[in-house]
Amino acid sequence: FKDERYIKVDNKPMLLIYRTENIPNVNKMYDYWEKIAVQNGFNGIYLVETLNSFQNVPLVQKSSAVVEFEPMYTVNKFISIKQKIIDKINSLIFYKGITIRNYDYIWNLIINREYQTFEKRKTFLGSFVNWDNTARKGIKGLVFKGMSSTKFKYYFARQVEKAKQNYSEYIFINA
């Protein structure tokens, strides 16, 4: 944390945790890290929780911020049940079980929804270049169709504008 290049907010090193729900006694762990950070000259820890397909609300009592882990946060929280059923049927008929989603559809959900807030926590926006997790998930995987560098540039620019409007200093890119 002491490296000058490390991101700090109010002299608190930023620490992002992907799935806080998997950490037993996560609040006690945070308190311990906070104590160690103060002993080392910092003002504490700036803990950022990831909102994703497993966790869609912050769980650590004293976390400072959340980040929307895209595209999975949107896929699991903002796609209608009807659309998920249609996608599943199409995946079984046309793609041997692999879920194929439209790149533009997901990005439009991301950029057009209201800015999410969680009590006193900052929300950092997320973005993604493309997605294909079939190497890990096989036929249970998810692939986006229709991506291009031109589209990513357009959607990312829209996400930057949304971040500026909401005073969100960082955008996390899932590449």
CSV table of C-alpha atoms in Angstrom, one decimal, residues 4-154:
chain,number,residue,atom,x,y,z
A,4,GLU,CA,3.2,6.0,-4.4
A,5,ARG,CA,1.4,4.6,-7.4
A,6,TYR,CA,-1.1,2.8,-5.3
A,7,ILE,CA,-4.6,4.3,-5.5
A,8,LYS,CA,-5.5,6.1,-2.2
A,9,VAL,CA,-8.6,8.0,-1.3
A,10,ASP,CA,-8.2,10.4,1.7
A,11,ASN,CA,-4.9,8.6,2.5
A,12,LYS,CA,-6.7,5.3,2.6
A,13,PRO,CA,-5.4,2.6,0.2
A,14,MET,CA,-8.2,1.3,-2.0
A,15,LEU,CA,-8.8,-2.4,-1.7
A,16,LEU,CA,-11.3,-4.1,-3.9
A,17,ILE,CA,-12.8,-7.5,-2.9
A,18,TYR,CA,-14.7,-9.5,-5.5
A,19,ARG,CA,-16.9,-11.6,-3.3
A,20,THR,CA,-17.1,-10.4,0.3
A,21,GLU,CA,-19.9,-12.9,1.0
A,22,ASN,CA,-17.4,-15.7,0.8
A,23,ILE,CA,-15.2,-14.3,3.6
A,24,PRO,CA,-16.2,-15.6,7.1
A,25,ASN,CA,-16.2,-12.8,9.7
A,26,VAL,CA,-15.6,-10.2,7.0
A,27,ASN,CA,-16.4,-7.3,9.3
A,28,LYS,CA,-13.9,-8.4,11.9
A,29,MET,CA,-11.3,-8.8,9.1
A,30,TYR,CA,-12.0,-5.3,7.9
A,31,ASP,CA,-11.6,-3.9,11.4
A,32,TYR,CA,-8.2,-5.7,11.7
A,33,TRP,CA,-7.0,-4.3,8.3
A,34,GLU,CA,-8.2,-0.9,9.3
A,35,LYS,CA,-6.2,-1.1,12.5
A,36,ILE,CA,-3.0,-2.3,10.7
A,37,ALA,CA,-3.4,0.5,8.1
A,38,VAL,CA,-3.7,3.2,10.8
A,39,GLN,CA,-0.6,1.7,12.5
A,40,ASN,CA,1.2,2.1,9.2
A,41,GLY,CA,0.4,5.8,8.8
A,42,PHE,CA,-2.8,5.6,6.7
A,43,ASN,CA,-6.2,6.9,7.6
A,44,GLY,CA,-7.7,3.4,7.3
A,45,ILE,CA,-8.7,1.2,4.3
A,46,TYR,CA,-10.9,2.3,1.5
A,47,LEU,CA,-12.8,-0.9,0.9
A,48,VAL,CA,-14.7,-1.4,-2.3
A,49,GLU,CA,-17.1,-4.3,-2.6
A,50,THR,CA,-17.9,-5.8,-6.0
A,51,LEU,CA,-21.5,-6.1,-7.1
A,52,ASN,CA,-21.7,-9.1,-9.4
A,53,SER,CA,-23.8,-12.1,-10.3
A,54,PHE,CA,-23.4,-13.5,-6.7
A,55,GLN,CA,-23.7,-10.4,-4.6
A,56,ASN,CA,-25.9,-7.4,-5.6
A,57,VAL,CA,-25.8,-5.4,-2.3
A,58,PRO,CA,-22.8,-4.4,-0.1
A,59,LEU,CA,-22.3,-6.7,3.0
A,60,VAL,CA,-19.4,-5.1,4.9
A,61,GLN,CA,-20.7,-2.6,7.4
A,62,LYS,CA,-17.9,-0.1,6.9
A,63,SER,CA,-17.1,-0.5,3.2
A,64,SER,CA,-16.5,2.8,1.5
A,65,ALA,CA,-17.8,2.0,-2.0
A,66,VAL,CA,-19.1,-0.5,-4.4
A,67,VAL,CA,-18.2,-1.2,-8.0
A,68,GLU,CA,-20.6,-2.6,-10.6
A,69,PHE,CA,-18.8,-5.7,-12.0
A,70,GLU,CA,-20.0,-5.7,-15.6
A,71,PRO,CA,-21.5,-7.4,-17.5
A,72,MET,CA,-22.5,-9.9,-14.8
A,73,TYR,CA,-24.1,-7.3,-12.4
A,74,THR,CA,-26.5,-6.2,-15.2
A,75,VAL,CA,-27.0,-9.7,-16.6
A,76,ASN,CA,-28.2,-11.1,-13.2
A,77,LYS,CA,-30.0,-8.1,-11.8
A,78,PHE,CA,-31.5,-6.1,-14.6
A,79,ILE,CA,-32.5,-8.6,-17.4
A,80,SER,CA,-36.2,-9.5,-17.1
A,81,ILE,CA,-37.2,-13.1,-16.3
A,82,LYS,CA,-39.0,-13.2,-19.7
A,83,GLN,CA,-35.8,-12.2,-21.5
A,84,LYS,CA,-33.8,-14.8,-19.5
A,85,ILE,CA,-36.3,-17.5,-20.5
A,86,ILE,CA,-36.1,-16.5,-24.2
A,87,ASP,CA,-32.3,-16.5,-24.1
A,88,LYS,CA,-32.3,-19.9,-22.4
A,89,ILE,CA,-34.6,-21.4,-25.0
A,90,ASN,CA,-32.5,-20.0,-27.8
A,91,SER,CA,-29.3,-21.3,-26.3
A,92,LEU,CA,-30.7,-24.8,-26.1
A,93,ILE,CA,-32.1,-24.7,-29.7
A,94,PHE,CA,-29.4,-22.9,-31.5
A,95,TYR,CA,-26.2,-22.9,-29.4
A,96,LYS,CA,-26.0,-26.3,-27.7
A,97,GLY,CA,-26.8,-24.7,-24.3
A,98,ILE,CA,-24.3,-21.8,-24.4
A,99,THR,CA,-26.1,-18.6,-23.6
A,100,ILE,CA,-25.7,-15.9,-26.3
A,101,ARG,CA,-26.6,-12.4,-25.5
A,102,ASN,CA,-26.7,-9.2,-27.5
A,103,TYR,CA,-23.8,-6.8,-26.8
A,104,ASP,CA,-25.9,-3.7,-27.5
A,105,TYR,CA,-28.8,-4.9,-25.4
A,106,ILE,CA,-26.7,-5.3,-22.3
A,107,TRP,CA,-24.8,-2.1,-22.8
A,108,ASN,CA,-28.1,-0.2,-23.2
A,109,LEU,CA,-29.3,-1.6,-19.9
A,110,ILE,CA,-26.0,-0.5,-18.3
A,111,ILE,CA,-25.9,3.1,-19.6
A,112,ASN,CA,-29.6,3.8,-19.4
A,113,ARG,CA,-30.4,2.7,-15.9
A,114,GLU,CA,-30.4,5.0,-12.9
A,115,TYR,CA,-27.2,5.5,-11.0
A,116,GLN,CA,-27.3,3.1,-8.0
A,117,THR,CA,-26.6,4.2,-4.5
A,118,PHE,CA,-26.1,2.2,-1.3
A,119,GLU,CA,-26.4,4.3,1.9
A,120,LYS,CA,-23.3,6.4,2.3
A,121,ARG,CA,-21.2,4.4,-0.1
A,122,LYS,CA,-19.8,5.7,-3.3
A,123,THR,CA,-20.7,3.7,-6.5
A,124,PHE,CA,-18.1,3.2,-9.1
A,125,LEU,CA,-19.4,2.3,-12.5
A,126,GLY,CA,-18.2,-0.8,-14.4
A,127,SER,CA,-17.8,-1.6,-18.1
A,128,PHE,CA,-16.7,-4.5,-20.2
A,129,VAL,CA,-15.0,-4.9,-23.5
A,130,ASN,CA,-16.5,-8.3,-24.4
A,131,TRP,CA,-17.4,-11.5,-22.6
A,132,ASP,CA,-16.9,-15.2,-23.3
A,133,ASN,CA,-16.5,-17.5,-20.3
A,134,THR,CA,-17.0,-20.8,-22.1
A,135,ALA,CA,-13.4,-21.8,-21.5
A,136,ARG,CA,-14.3,-22.0,-17.8
A,137,LYS,CA,-18.0,-22.9,-18.0
A,138,GLY,CA,-18.2,-25.0,-21.1
A,139,ILE,CA,-21.8,-25.3,-22.4
A,140,LYS,CA,-23.0,-23.4,-19.3
A,141,GLY,CA,-21.1,-20.4,-20.5
A,142,LEU,CA,-22.1,-16.9,-21.7
A,143,VAL,CA,-21.0,-15.2,-24.9
A,144,PHE,CA,-21.9,-11.8,-26.2
A,145,LYS,CA,-22.5,-11.2,-29.9
A,146,GLY,CA,-22.1,-8.0,-31.8
A,147,MET,CA,-19.1,-6.5,-30.1
A,148,SER,CA,-16.8,-4.1,-32.0
A,149,SER,CA,-14.1,-1.7,-30.9
A,150,THR,CA,-16.3,1.1,-32.3
A,151,LYS,CA,-19.2,0.1,-30.2
A,152,PHE,CA,-17.1,-0.3,-27.1
A,153,LYS,CA,-15.6,3.2,-27.6
A,154,TYR,CA,-19.2,4.6,-28.0
